[in-house]
Structure formats: structure tokens, C-alpha cells
PDB file of C-alpha atoms in Angstrom:
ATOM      1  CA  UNK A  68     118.764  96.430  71.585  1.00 54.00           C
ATOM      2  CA  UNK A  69     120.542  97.413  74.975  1.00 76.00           C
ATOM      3  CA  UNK A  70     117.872  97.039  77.063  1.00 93.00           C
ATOM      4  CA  UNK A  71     117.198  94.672  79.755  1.00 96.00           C
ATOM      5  CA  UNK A  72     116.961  90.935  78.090  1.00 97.00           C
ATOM      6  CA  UNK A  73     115.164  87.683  79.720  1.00 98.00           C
ATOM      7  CA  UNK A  74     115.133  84.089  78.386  1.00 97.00           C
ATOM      8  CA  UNK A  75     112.931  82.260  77.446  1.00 97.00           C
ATOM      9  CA  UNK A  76     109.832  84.882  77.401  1.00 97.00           C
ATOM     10  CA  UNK A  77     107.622  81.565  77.955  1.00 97.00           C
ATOM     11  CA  UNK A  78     108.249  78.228  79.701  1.00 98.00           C
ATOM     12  CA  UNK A  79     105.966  75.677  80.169  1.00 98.00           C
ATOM     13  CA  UNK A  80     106.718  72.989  82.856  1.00 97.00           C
ATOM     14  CA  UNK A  81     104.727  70.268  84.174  1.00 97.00           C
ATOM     15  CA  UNK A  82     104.505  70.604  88.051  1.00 97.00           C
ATOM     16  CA  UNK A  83     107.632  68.941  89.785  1.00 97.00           C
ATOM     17  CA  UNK A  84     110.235  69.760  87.702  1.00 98.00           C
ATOM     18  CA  UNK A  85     112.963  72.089  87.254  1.00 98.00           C
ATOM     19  CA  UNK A  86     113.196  75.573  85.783  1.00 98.00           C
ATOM     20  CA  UNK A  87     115.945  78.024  85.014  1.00 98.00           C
ATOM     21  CA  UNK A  88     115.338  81.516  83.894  1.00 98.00           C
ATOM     22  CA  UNK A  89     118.771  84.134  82.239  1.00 98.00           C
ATOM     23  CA  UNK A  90     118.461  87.817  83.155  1.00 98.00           C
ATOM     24  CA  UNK A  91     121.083  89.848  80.659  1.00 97.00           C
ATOM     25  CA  UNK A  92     121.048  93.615  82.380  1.00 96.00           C
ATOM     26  CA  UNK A  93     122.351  96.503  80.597  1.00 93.00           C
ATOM     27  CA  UNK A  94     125.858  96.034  80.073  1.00 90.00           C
ATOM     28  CA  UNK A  95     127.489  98.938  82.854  1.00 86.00           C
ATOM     29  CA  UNK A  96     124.485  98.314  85.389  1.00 91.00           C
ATOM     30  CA  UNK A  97     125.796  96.911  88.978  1.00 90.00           C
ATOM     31  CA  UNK A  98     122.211  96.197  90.059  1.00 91.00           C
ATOM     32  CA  UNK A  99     120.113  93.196  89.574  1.00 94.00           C
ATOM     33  CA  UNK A 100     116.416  92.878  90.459  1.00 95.00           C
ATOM     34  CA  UNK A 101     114.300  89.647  90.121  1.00 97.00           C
ATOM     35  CA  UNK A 102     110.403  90.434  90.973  1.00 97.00           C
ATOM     36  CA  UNK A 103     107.433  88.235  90.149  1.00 97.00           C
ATOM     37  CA  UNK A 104     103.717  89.299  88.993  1.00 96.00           C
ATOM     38  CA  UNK A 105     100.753  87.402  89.127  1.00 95.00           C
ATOM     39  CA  UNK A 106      97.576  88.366  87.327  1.00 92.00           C
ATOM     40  CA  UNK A 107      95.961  91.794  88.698  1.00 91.00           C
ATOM     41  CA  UNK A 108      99.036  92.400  91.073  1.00 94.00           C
ATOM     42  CA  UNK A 109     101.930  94.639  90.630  1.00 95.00           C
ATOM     43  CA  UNK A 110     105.632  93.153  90.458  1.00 96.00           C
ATOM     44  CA  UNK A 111     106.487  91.910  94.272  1.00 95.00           C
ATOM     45  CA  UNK A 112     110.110  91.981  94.987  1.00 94.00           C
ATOM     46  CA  UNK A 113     112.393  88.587  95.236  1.00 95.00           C
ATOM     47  CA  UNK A 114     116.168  89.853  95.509  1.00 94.00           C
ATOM     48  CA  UNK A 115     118.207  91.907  94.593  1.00 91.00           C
ATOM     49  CA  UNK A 116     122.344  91.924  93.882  1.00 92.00           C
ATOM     50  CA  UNK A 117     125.061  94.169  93.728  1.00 90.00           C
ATOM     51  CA  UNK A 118     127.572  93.063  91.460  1.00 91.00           C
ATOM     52  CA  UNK A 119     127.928  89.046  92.328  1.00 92.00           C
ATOM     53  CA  UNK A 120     126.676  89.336  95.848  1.00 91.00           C
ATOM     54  CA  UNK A 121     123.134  88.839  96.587  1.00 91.00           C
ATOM     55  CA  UNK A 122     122.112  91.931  99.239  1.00 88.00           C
ATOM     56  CA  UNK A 123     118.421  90.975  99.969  1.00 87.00           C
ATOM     57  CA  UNK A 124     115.774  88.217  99.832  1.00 89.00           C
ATOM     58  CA  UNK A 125     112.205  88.358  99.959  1.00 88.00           C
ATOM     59  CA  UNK A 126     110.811  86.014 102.005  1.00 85.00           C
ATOM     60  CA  UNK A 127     108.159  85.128  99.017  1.00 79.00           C
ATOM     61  CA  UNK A 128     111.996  83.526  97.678  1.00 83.00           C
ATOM     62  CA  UNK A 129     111.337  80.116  99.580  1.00 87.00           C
ATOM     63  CA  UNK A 130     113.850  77.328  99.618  1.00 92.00           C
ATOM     64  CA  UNK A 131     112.983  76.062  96.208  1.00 95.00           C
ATOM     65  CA  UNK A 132     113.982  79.439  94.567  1.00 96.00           C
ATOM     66  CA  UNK A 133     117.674  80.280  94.219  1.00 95.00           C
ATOM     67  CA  UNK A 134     119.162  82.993  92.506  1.00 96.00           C
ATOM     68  CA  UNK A 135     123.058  83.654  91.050  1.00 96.00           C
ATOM     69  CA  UNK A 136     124.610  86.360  89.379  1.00 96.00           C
ATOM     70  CA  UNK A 137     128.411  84.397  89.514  1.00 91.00           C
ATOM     71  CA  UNK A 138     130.558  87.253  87.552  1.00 87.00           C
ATOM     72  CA  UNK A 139     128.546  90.291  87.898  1.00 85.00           C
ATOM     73  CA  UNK A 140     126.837  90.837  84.776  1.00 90.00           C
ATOM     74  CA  UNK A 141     124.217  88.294  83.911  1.00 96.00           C
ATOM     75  CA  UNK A 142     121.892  86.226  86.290  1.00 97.00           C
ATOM     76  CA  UNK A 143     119.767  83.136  86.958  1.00 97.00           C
ATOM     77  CA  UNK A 144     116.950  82.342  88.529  1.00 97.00           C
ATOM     78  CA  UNK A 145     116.317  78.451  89.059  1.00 97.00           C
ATOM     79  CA  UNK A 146     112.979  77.019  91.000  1.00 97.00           C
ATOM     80  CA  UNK A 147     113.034  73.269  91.775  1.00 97.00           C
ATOM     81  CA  UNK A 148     110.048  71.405  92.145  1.00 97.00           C
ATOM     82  CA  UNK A 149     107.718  73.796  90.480  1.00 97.00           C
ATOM     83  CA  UNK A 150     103.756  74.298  92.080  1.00 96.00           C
ATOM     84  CA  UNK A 151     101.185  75.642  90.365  1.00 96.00           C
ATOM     85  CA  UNK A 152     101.271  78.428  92.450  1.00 95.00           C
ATOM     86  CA  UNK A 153     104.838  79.557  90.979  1.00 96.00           C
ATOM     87  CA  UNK A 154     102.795  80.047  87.686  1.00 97.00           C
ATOM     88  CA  UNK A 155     103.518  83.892  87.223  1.00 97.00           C
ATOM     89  CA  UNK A 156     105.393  86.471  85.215  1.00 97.00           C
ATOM     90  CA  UNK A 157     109.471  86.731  86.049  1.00 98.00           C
ATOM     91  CA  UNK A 158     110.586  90.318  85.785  1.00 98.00           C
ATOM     92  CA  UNK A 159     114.286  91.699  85.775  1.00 97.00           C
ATOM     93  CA  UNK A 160     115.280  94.751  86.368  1.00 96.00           C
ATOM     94  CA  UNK A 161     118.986  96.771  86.495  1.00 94.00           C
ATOM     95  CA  UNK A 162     120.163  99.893  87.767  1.00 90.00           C
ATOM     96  CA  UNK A 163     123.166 101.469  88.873  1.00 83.00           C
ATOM     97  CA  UNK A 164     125.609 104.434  89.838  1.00 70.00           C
ATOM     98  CA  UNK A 165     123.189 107.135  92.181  1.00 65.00           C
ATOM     99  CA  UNK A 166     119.980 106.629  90.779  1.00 67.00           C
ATOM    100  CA  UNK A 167     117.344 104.002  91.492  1.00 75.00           C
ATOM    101  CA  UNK A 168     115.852 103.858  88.600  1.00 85.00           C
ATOM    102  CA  UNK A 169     114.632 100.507  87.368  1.00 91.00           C
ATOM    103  CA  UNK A 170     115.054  99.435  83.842  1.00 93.00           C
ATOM    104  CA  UNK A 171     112.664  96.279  83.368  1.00 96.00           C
ATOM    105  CA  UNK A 172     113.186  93.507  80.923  1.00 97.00           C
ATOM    106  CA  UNK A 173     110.077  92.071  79.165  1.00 96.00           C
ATOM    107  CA  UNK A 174     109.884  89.159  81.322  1.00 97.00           C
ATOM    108  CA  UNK A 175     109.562  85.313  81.312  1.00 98.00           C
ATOM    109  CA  UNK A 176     106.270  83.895  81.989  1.00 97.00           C
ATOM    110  CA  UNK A 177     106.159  80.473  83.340  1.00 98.00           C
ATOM    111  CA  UNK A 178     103.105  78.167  83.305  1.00 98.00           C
ATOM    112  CA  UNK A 179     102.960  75.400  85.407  1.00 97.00           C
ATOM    113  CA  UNK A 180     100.564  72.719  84.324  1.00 95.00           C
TER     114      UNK A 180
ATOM    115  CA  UNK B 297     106.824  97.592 106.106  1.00 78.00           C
ATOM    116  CA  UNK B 298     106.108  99.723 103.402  1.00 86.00           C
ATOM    117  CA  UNK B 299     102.893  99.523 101.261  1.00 92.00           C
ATOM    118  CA  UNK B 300     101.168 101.435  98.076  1.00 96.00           C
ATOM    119  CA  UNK B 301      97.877 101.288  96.943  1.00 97.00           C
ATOM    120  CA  UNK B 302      96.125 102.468  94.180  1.00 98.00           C
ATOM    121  CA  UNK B 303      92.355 102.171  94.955  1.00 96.00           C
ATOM    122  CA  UNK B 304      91.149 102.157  91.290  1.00 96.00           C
ATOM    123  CA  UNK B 305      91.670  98.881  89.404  1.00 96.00           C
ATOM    124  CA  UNK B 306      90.297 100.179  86.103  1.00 97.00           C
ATOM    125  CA  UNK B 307      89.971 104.267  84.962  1.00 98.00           C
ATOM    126  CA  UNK B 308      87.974 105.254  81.685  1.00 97.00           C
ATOM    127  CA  UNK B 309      87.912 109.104  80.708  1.00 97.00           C
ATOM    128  CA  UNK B 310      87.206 110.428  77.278  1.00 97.00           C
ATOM    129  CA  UNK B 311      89.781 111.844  75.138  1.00 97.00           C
ATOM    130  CA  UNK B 312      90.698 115.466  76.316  1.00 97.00           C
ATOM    131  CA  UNK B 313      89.254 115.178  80.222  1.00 98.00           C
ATOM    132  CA  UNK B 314      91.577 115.226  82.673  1.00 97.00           C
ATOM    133  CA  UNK B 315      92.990 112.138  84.148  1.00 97.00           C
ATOM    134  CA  UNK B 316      93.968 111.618  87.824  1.00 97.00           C
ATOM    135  CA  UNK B 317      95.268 108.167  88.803  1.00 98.00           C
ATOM    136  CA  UNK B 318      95.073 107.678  92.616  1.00 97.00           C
ATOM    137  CA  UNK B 319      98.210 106.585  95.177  1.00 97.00           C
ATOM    138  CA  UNK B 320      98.606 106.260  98.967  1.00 97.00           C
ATOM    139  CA  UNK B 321     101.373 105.038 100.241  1.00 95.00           C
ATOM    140  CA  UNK B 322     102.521 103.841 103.936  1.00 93.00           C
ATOM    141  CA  UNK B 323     105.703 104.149 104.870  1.00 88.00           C
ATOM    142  CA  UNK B 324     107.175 105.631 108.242  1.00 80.00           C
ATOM    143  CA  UNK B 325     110.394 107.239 106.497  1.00 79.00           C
ATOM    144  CA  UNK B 326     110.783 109.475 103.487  1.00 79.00           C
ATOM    145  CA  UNK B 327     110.712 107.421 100.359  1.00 84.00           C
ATOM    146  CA  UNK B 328     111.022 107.875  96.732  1.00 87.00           C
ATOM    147  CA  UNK B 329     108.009 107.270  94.788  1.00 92.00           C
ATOM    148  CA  UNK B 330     107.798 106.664  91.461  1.00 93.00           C
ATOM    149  CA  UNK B 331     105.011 106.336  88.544  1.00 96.00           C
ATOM    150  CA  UNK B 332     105.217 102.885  86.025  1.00 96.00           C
ATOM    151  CA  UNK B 333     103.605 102.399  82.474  1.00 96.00           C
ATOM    152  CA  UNK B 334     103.126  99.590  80.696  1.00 96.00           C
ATOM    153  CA  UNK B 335     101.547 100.008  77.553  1.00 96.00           C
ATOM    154  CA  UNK B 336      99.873  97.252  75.573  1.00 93.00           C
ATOM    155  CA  UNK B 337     102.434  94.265  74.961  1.00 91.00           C
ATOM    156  CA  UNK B 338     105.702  96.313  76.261  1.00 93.00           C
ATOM    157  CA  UNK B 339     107.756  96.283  78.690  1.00 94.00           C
ATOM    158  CA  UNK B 340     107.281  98.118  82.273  1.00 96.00           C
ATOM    159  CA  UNK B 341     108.719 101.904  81.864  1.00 94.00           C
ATOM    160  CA  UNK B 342     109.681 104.661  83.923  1.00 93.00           C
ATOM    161  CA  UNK B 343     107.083 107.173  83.631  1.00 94.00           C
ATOM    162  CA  UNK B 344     108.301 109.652  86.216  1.00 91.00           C
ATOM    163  CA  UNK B 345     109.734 110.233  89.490  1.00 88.00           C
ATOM    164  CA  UNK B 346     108.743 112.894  92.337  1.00 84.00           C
ATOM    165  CA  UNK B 347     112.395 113.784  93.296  1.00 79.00           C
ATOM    166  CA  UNK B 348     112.958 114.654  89.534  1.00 79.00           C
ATOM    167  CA  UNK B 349     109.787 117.546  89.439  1.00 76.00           C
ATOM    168  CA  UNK B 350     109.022 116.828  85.791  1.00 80.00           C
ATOM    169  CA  UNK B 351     105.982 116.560  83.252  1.00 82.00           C
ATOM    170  CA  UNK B 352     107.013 113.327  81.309  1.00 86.00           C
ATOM    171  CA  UNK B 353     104.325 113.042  78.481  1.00 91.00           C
ATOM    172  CA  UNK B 354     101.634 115.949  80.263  1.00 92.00           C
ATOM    173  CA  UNK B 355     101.300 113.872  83.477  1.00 94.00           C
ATOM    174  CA  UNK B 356     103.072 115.434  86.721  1.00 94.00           C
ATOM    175  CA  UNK B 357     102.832 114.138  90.314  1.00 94.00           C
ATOM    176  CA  UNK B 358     103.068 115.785  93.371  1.00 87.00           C
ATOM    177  CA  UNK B 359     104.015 114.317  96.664  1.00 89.00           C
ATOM    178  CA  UNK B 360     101.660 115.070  99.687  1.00 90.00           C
ATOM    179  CA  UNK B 361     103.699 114.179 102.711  1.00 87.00           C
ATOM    180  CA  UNK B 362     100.451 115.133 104.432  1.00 89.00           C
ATOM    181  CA  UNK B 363      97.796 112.779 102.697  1.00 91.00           C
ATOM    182  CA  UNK B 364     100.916 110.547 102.223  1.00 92.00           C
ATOM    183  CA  UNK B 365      99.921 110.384  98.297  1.00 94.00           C
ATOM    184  CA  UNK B 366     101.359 110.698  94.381  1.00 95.00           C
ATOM    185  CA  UNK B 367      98.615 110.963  92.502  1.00 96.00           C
ATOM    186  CA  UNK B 368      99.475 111.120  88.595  1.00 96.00           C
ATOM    187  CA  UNK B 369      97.417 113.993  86.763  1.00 96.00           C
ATOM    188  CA  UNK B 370      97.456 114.849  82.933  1.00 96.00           C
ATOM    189  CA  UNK B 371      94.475 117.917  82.662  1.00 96.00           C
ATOM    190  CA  UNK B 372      93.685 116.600  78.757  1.00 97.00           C
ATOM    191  CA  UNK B 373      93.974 112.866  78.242  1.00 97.00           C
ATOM    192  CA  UNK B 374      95.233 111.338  74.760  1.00 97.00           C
ATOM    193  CA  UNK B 375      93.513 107.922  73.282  1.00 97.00           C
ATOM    194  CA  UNK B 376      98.170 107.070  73.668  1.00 96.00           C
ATOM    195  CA  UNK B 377      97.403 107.314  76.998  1.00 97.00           C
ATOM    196  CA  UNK B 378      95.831 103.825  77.398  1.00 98.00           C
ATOM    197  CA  UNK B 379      98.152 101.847  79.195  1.00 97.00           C
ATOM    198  CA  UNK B 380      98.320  99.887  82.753  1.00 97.00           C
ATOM    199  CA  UNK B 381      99.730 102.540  85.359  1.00 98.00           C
ATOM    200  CA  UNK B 382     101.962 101.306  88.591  1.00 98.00           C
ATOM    201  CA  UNK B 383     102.693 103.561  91.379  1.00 97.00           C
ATOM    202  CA  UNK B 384     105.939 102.507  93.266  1.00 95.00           C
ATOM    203  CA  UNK B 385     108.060 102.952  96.320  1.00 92.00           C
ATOM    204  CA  UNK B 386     111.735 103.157  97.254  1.00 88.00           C
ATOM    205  CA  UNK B 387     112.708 103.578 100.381  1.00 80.00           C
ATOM    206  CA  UNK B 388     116.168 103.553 100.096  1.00 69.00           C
ATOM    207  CA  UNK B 389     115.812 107.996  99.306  1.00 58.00           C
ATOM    208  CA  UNK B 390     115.597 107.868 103.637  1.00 55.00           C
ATOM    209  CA  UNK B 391     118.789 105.865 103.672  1.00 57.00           C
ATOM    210  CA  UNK B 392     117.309 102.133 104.307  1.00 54.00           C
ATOM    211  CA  UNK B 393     119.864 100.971 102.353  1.00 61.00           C
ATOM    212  CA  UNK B 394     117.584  98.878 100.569  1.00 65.00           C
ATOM    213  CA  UNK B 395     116.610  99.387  96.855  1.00 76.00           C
ATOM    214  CA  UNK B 396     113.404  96.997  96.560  1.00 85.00           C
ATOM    215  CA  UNK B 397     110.647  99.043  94.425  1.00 91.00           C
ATOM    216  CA  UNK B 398     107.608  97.801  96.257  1.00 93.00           C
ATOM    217  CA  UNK B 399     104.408  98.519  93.866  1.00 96.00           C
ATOM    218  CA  UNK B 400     100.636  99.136  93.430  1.00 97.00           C
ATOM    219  CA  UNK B 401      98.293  96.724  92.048  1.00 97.00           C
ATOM    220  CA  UNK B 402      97.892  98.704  89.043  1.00 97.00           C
ATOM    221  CA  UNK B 403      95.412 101.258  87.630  1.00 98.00           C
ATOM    222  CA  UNK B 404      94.086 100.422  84.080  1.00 98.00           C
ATOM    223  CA  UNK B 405      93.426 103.715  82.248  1.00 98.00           C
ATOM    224  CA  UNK B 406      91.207 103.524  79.174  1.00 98.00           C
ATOM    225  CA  UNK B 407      90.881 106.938  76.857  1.00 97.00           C
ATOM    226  CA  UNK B 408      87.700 106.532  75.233  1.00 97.00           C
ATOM    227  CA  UNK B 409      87.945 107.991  71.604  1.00 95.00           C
TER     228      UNK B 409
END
């Protein structure tokens, strides 16, 4: 499979603690999306890279949520001190050259207890 | 800021009616819009785009600068059809530099058999 790839598809955390999610794009993409969807919403946009450098932040990407992509090719998205309220579903996405299209992964969903 | 919205949470034609899935958009540039589809338990997919003028499937979309909407028509719909539907917005087409996809809350179609 050369699509987009997330890990893990499901985490389960008990509020407090730390989480780290692994966005794999497709191999020649320079893009890197991160969104988040919670039930009966589309995705909402966190940030976005170009190769290793991060070009935009939501403002939904508080203080607790970093994101790296270190080499250019796959990424990380860590939240510290999980809330409920970070309970959603992750989504990655890559792109690249002079299109914008989007090629999703199938997401992690996180579940904070 | 830019914003979508589709009014219609949940759609239900019978097989072989036409199907029109509503979306307005706000945005004071010119921005690329885009349909989504997720269909039951995979990942989010490209359905179409408007710069691209094609029929992906039987469904085409026009953009109404006007009405400022891309509503997503197929005149018979299939029972393959059923699926969650996400209208989307890019407004990096007007040169904002930016490639965020801001989205719709989603219309669920249902093809009745």
C-alpha cells in the first residue's frame, strides 16, 4: 500500500498523560497536513509543513500540541496532558508538486477516558 | 476567514433520482473548492475538483461565483452512492499562500434500494 499511513489507528489514554501519533505520507510528497474531526464535524485544520519546516498553525494547536516532521518525510504529532476534549479523530494528509490535492490517511482515533 | 457549509446533515433519495448535495461557501478571494467522500469504513477521498471540470463517478459540480456555491449533482443515484460527502475549500488557487483545506460538516447521502 502507498497510500497515506497513521499509527496507531486507536489509542486509548487516561486523561493527563502523554500521546504520540506517526504520520508516514506518500513517499515523493513535500506536504504534510495534520487535521482533527470530532463527531458530526468535518476535518478542522492543525498545521501544515513543507518539507521539515512547519508553515502554519491553527490556533485550535494550543501549547500542549506539538508537531515535527525532523527529515522531511514522516511526522509526529505529540499532545501532553491529554483532556477529554482532545478525544477526536487525527487525520493526515500529503500533497505535493502544483496541485493541492489532499491524499488522507485513515486516521488515529484517540479516546481519552 | 473562510467558511463552507453544507446545510443538509443527512440526504435520502431512492435509487435512480437525482441527487444534489448542497454547498455555500464564504470567502472574499477566489478559492478552489473541492468535493470529499468517505464511504463506509474508508478513508477520506478526492471526489472531484471545480478547476478540473470533470464527472468523477456521474456527479459534476459547478461553481457559482454568484450564489458563491458547489453543489454536487449526479441526475440518477446508485445504492454505491451511500457514503458521507465533504465539501472543501482552498484558498491558496487566489495566491494566499496557504494550503489549509477548510471543510463542511458533512452531508450523509443514503440511496434507498
Amino acid at each position: 500500500d502507498t497510500g497515506v499511513s497513521q499509527d496507531p489507528r486507536h489509542k486509548i489514554t487516561k486523561r493527563g498523560q502523554n500521546v504520540t501519533f506517526r504520520c508516514d505520507p506518500i513517499s515523493e510528497h513535500n506536504r504534510l497536513y495534520w487535521y482533527r474531526q470530532t463527531l458530526g464535524q468535518g476535518p478542522e485544520f492543525l498545521t501544515y509543513f513543507q518539507n521539515e519546516a512547519q508553515l502554519e498553525k491553527s490556533r485550535l494547536l494550543s501549547d500542549r500540541f506539538s508537531a515535527e516532521r525532523p527529515k522531511g518525510s514522516f511526522s509526529t504529532l505529540e499532545i501532553q496532558r491529554t483532556e477529554q476534549g482532545d478525544s477526536a479523530m487525527y487525520l493526515c494528509a500529503s500533497g505535493s508538486g502544483g496541485t493541492d490535492t489532499q491524499y488522507f490517511g485513515p486516521g488515529t482515533r484517540l479516546t481519552v477516558l | 476567514a473562510q467558511r463552507v457549509t453544507q446545510p443538509e446533515k443527512l440526504l435520502s433519495v431512492f435509487k435512480g433520482a437525482p441527487v444534489e448535495l448542497k454547498c455555500n461557501y464564504s470567502y472574499s478571494g477566489s478559492p478552489e473548492l473541492f468535493w470529499y467522500v468517505q464511504y463506509s469504513r474508508q478513508r477520506l477521498q478526492l471526489l472531484l475538483r471545480h478547476i478540473s471540470r470533470e464527472s468523477i463517478k456521474g456527479f459534476t459540480a459547478d461553481l457559482n461565483k454568484g450564489e458563491t456555491s458547489f453543489h454536487l449533482k449526479k441526475p440518477f443515484a446508485q445504492e454505491e452512492d451511500s457514503a458521507m460527502y465533504y465539501c472543501a475549500l482552498n484558498p491558496a488557487y487566489s495566491g494566499a499562500g496557504s494550503y489549509q483545506l477548510t471543510f463542511g460538516k458533512g452531508t450523509k447521502l443514503s440511496v434507498i434500494p
